[in-house]
GROMACS .gro file of C-alpha atoms in nm:
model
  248
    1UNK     CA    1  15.825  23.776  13.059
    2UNK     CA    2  15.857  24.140  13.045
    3UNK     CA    3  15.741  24.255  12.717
    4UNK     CA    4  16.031  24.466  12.506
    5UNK     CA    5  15.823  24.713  12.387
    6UNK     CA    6  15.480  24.864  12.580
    7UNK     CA    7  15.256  25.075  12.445
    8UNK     CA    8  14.968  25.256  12.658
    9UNK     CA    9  14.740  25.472  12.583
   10UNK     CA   10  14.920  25.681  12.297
   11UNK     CA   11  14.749  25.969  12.147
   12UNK     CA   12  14.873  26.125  11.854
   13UNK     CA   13  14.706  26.431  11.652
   14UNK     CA   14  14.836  26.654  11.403
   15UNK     CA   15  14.646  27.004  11.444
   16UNK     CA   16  14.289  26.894  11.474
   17UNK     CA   17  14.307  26.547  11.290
   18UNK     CA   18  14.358  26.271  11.557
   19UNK     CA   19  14.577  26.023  11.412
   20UNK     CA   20  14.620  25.766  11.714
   21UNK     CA   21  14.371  25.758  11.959
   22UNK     CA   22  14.438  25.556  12.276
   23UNK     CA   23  14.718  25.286  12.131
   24UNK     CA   24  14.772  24.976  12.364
   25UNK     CA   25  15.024  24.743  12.233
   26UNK     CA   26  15.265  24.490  12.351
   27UNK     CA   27  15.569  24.346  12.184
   28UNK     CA   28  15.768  24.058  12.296
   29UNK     CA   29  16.129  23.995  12.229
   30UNK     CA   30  16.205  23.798  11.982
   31UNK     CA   31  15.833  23.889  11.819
   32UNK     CA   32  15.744  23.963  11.492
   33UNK     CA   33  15.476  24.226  11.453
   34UNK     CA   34  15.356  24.314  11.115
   35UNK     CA   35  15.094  24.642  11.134
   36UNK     CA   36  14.873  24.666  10.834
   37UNK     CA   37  14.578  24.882  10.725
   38UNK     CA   38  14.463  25.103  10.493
   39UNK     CA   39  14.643  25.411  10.377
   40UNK     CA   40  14.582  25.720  10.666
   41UNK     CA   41  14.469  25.431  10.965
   42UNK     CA   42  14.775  25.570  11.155
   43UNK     CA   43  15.035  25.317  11.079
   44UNK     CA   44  15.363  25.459  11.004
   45UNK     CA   45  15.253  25.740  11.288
   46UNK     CA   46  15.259  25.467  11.547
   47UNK     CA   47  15.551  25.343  11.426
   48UNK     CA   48  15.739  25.683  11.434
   49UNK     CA   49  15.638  25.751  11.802
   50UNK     CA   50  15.801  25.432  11.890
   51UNK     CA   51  16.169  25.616  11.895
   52UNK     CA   52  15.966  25.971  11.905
   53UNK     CA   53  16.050  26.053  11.605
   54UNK     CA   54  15.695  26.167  11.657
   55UNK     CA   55  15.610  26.291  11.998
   56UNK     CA   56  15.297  26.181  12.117
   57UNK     CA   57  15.057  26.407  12.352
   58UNK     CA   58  14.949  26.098  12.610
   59UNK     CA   59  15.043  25.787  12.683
   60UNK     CA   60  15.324  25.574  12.733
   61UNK     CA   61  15.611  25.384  12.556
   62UNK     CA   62  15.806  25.116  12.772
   63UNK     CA   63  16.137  25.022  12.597
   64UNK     CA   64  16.276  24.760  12.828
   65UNK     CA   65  16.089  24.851  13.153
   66UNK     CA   66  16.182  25.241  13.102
   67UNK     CA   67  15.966  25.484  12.943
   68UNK     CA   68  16.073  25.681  12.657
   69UNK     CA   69  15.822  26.002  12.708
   70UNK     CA   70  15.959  26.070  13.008
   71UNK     CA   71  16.195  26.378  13.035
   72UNK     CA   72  16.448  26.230  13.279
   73UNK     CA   73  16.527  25.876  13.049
   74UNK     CA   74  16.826  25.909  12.856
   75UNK     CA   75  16.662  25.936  12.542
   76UNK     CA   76  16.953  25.912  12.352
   77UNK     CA   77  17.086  25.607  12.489
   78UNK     CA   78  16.764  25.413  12.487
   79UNK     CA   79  16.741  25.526  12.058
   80UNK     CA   80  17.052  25.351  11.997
   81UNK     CA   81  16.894  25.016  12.053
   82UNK     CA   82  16.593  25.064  11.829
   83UNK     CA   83  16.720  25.040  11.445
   84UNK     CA   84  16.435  25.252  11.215
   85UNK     CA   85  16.436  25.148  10.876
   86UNK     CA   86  16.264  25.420  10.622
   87UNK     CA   87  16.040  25.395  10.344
   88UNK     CA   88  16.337  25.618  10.145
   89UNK     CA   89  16.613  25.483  10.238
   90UNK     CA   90  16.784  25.804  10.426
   91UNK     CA   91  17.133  25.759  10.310
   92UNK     CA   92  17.417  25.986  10.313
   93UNK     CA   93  17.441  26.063   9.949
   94UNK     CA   94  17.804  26.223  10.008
   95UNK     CA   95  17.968  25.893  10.215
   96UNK     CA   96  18.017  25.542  10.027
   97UNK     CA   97  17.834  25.249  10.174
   98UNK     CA   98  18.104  25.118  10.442
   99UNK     CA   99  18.115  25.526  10.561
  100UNK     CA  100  17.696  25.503  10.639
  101UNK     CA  101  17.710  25.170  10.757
  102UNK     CA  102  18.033  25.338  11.048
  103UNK     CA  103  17.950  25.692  11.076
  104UNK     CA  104  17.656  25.590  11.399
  105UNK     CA  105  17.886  25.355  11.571
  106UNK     CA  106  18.182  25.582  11.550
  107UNK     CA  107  18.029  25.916  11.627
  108UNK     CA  108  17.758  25.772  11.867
  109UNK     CA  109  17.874  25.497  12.058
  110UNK     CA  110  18.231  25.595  12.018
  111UNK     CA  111  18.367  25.235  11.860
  112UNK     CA  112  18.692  25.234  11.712
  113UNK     CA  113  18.686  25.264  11.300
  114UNK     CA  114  18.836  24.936  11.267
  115UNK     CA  115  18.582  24.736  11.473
  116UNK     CA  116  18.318  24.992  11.323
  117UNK     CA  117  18.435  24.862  10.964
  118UNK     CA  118  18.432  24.508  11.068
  119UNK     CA  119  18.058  24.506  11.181
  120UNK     CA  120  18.008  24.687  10.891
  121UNK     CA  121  18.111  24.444  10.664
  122UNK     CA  122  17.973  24.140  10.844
  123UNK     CA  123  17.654  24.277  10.817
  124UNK     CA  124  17.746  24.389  10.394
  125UNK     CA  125  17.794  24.077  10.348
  126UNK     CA  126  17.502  23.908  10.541
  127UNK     CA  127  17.251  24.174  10.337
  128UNK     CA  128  17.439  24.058   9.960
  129UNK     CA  129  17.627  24.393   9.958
  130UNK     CA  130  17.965  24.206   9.987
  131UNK     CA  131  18.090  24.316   9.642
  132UNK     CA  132  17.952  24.708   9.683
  133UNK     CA  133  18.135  24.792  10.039
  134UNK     CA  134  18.357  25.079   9.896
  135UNK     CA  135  18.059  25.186   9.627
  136UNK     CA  136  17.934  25.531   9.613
  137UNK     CA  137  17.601  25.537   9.758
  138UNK     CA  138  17.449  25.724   9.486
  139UNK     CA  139  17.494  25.465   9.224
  140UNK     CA  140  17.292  25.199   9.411
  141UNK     CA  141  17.005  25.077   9.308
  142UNK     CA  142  16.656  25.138   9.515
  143UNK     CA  143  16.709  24.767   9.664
  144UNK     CA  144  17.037  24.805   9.705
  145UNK     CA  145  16.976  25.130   9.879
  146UNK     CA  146  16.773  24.971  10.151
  147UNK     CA  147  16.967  24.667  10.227
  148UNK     CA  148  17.233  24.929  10.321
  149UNK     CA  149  17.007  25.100  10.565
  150UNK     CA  150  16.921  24.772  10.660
  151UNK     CA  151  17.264  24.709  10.734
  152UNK     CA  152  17.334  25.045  10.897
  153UNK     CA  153  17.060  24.979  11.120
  154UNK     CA  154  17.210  24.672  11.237
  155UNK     CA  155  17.556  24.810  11.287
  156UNK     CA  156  17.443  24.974  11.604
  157UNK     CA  157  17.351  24.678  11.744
  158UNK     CA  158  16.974  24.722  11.804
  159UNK     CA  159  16.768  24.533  12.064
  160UNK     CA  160  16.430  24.614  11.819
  161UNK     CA  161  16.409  24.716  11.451
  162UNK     CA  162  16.142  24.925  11.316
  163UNK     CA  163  16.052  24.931  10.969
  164UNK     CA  164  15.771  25.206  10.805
  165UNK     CA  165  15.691  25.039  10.476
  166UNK     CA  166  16.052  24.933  10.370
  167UNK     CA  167  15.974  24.790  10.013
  168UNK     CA  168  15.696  25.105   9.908
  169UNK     CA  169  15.951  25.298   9.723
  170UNK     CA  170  16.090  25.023   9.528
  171UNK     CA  171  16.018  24.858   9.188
  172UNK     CA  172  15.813  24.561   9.220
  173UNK     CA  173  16.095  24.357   9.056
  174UNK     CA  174  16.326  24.419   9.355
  175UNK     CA  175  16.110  24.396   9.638
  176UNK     CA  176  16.214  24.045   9.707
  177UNK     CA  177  16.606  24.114   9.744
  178UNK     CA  178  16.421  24.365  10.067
  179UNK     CA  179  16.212  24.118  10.202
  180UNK     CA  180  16.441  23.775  10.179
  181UNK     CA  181  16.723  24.039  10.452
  182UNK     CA  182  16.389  24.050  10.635
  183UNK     CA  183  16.320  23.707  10.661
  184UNK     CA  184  16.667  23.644  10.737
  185UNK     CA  185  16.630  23.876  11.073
  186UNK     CA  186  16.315  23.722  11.146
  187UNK     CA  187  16.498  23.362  11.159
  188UNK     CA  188  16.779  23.471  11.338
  189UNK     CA  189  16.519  23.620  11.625
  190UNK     CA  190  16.515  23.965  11.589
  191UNK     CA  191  16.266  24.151  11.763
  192UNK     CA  192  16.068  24.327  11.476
  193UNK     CA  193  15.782  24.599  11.412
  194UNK     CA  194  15.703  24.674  11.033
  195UNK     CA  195  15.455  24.855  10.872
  196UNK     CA  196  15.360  24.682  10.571
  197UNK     CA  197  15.129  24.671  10.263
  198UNK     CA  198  15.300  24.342  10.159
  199UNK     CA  199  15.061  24.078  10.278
  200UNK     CA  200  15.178  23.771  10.167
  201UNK     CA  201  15.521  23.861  10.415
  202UNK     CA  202  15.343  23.943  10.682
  203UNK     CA  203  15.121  23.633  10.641
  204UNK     CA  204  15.444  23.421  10.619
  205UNK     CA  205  15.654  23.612  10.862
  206UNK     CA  206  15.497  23.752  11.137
  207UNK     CA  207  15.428  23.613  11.501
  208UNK     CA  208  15.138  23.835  11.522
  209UNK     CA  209  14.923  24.056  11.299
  210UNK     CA  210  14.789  24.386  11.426
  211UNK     CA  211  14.551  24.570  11.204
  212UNK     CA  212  14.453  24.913  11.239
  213UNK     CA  213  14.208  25.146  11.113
  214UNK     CA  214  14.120  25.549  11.191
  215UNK     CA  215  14.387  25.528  11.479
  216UNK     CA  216  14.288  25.256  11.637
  217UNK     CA  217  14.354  24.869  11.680
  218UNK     CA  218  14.085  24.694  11.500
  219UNK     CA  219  14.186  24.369  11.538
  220UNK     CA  220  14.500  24.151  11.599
  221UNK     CA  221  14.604  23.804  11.618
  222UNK     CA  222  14.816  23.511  11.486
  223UNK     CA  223  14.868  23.574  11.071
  224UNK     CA  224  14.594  23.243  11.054
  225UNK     CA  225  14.360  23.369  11.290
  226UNK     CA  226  14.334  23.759  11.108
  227UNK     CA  227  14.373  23.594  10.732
  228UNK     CA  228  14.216  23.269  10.797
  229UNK     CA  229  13.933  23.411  10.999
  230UNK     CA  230  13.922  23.828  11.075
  231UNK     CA  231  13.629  23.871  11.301
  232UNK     CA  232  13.570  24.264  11.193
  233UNK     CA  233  13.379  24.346  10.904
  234UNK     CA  234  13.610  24.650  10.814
  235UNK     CA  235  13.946  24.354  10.844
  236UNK     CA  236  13.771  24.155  10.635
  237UNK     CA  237  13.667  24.402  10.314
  238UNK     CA  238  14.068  24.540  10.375
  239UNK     CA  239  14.177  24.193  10.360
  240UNK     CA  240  13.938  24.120  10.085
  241UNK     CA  241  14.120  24.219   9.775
  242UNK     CA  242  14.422  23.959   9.894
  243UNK     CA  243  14.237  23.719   9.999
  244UNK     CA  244  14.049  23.641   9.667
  245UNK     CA  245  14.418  23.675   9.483
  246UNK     CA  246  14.507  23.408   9.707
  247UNK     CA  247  14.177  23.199   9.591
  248UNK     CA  248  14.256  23.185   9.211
   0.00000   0.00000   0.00000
């Protein structure tokens, strides 16, 4: 099968730090990916050239068999099947939580404000938010906050879904409310990428573990095969920390 999502050869620098160097990647539909690694390894970069929100200087990205570097794909239309989920949520401060969850669909893919607000609320409602759907965004709380972009995400009907550290801005307290929406979309078989420091999810979640250090891919694997047994010395003192949590 065709993988969703191919990565080859990406090269990333900003000035004259190199921040990916030579990515190769696949992602299957219906996959769960989880990327982890230290702070700086190139993480949320790779994850930000995936839409180009970050334009690469080499290499390719295949989204469905067409390759989103190249200046004759219909960017555009290819972006509105990959939902990106921020670290900061990204709302509209000035629109409630139904208008950011519609504004995409309407304006974008030109669907009528009633179906727009019926997705919208299926999707409110799936994320918890059933009882905030009129609320002004700015009153939300940080969990809250995210299960709406969550949601938003979701409104435009994405093939993929990207998150870049979705629970690192919130209070530890609340970071479960993120990550039970996430295990949700996992279940259901949505084809996911997130960049994560939360190890226990990605041990739990995932399909597939792909750990990364100074730009490249160290090491990746099943979550048992890179917890249970990393093979590089550098995945194994990352991993170490957790690890010996999990031991006591």
């Amino acid at each position: 099968m065709e993988p969703i999502l191919s990565i080859r050869g990406l090269e990333k620098s900003f000035g004259d730090l190199k921040v990916l160097k030579g990515i190769d990647l696949d992602v299957q539909r219906g996959e769960v990916v989880c990327i982890i690694g230290a702070s700086g390894s190139g993480k949320s970069t790779l994850l930000r050239c995936l839409n180009l929100l970050e334009e690469p200087e080499s290499g390719q990205i295949l989204f469905n068999g067409e390759d989103l570097t190249d200046i004759d794909t219909d960017l555009d239309g290819l972006r509105q099947k990959i939902g990106m989920v921020f670290q900061s949520f990204n709302l509209f401060n000035n629109k409630n939580v139904l208008d950011n969850c519609t504004l995409a669909p309407m304006s974008v893919r030109r669907i009528p404000r009633q179906q727009a607000e019926e997705t919208a609320i299926r999707h409110l409602e799936a994320v918890g938010l059933k009882d905030f759907i009129r609320a002004d965004s700015r009153r939300l709380s940080g969990g809250q906050k995210q299960r709406v972009a969550i949601a938003r995400a979701l409104c435009m009907e994405p093939e993929i879904m990207l998150f870049d550290e979705p629970t690192s801005a919130l209070d530890p307290e609340i970071v479960g409310e993120v990550l039970d929406v996430m295990r949700n979309l996992a279940r259901q078989g949505m084809t996911m990428v997130v960049v994560t420091h939360e190890m226990a999810f990605a041990r739990e979640v995932s399909d597939r573990i792909v750990f990364m250090d100074q730009g490249v891919i160290l090491e990746q694997g099943t979550p048992a095969e890179v917890f249970g047994n990393p093979k590089e010395a550098r995945t194994r003192e990352f991993l170490s920390r957790y690890l010996e949590d999990k031991a006591l």
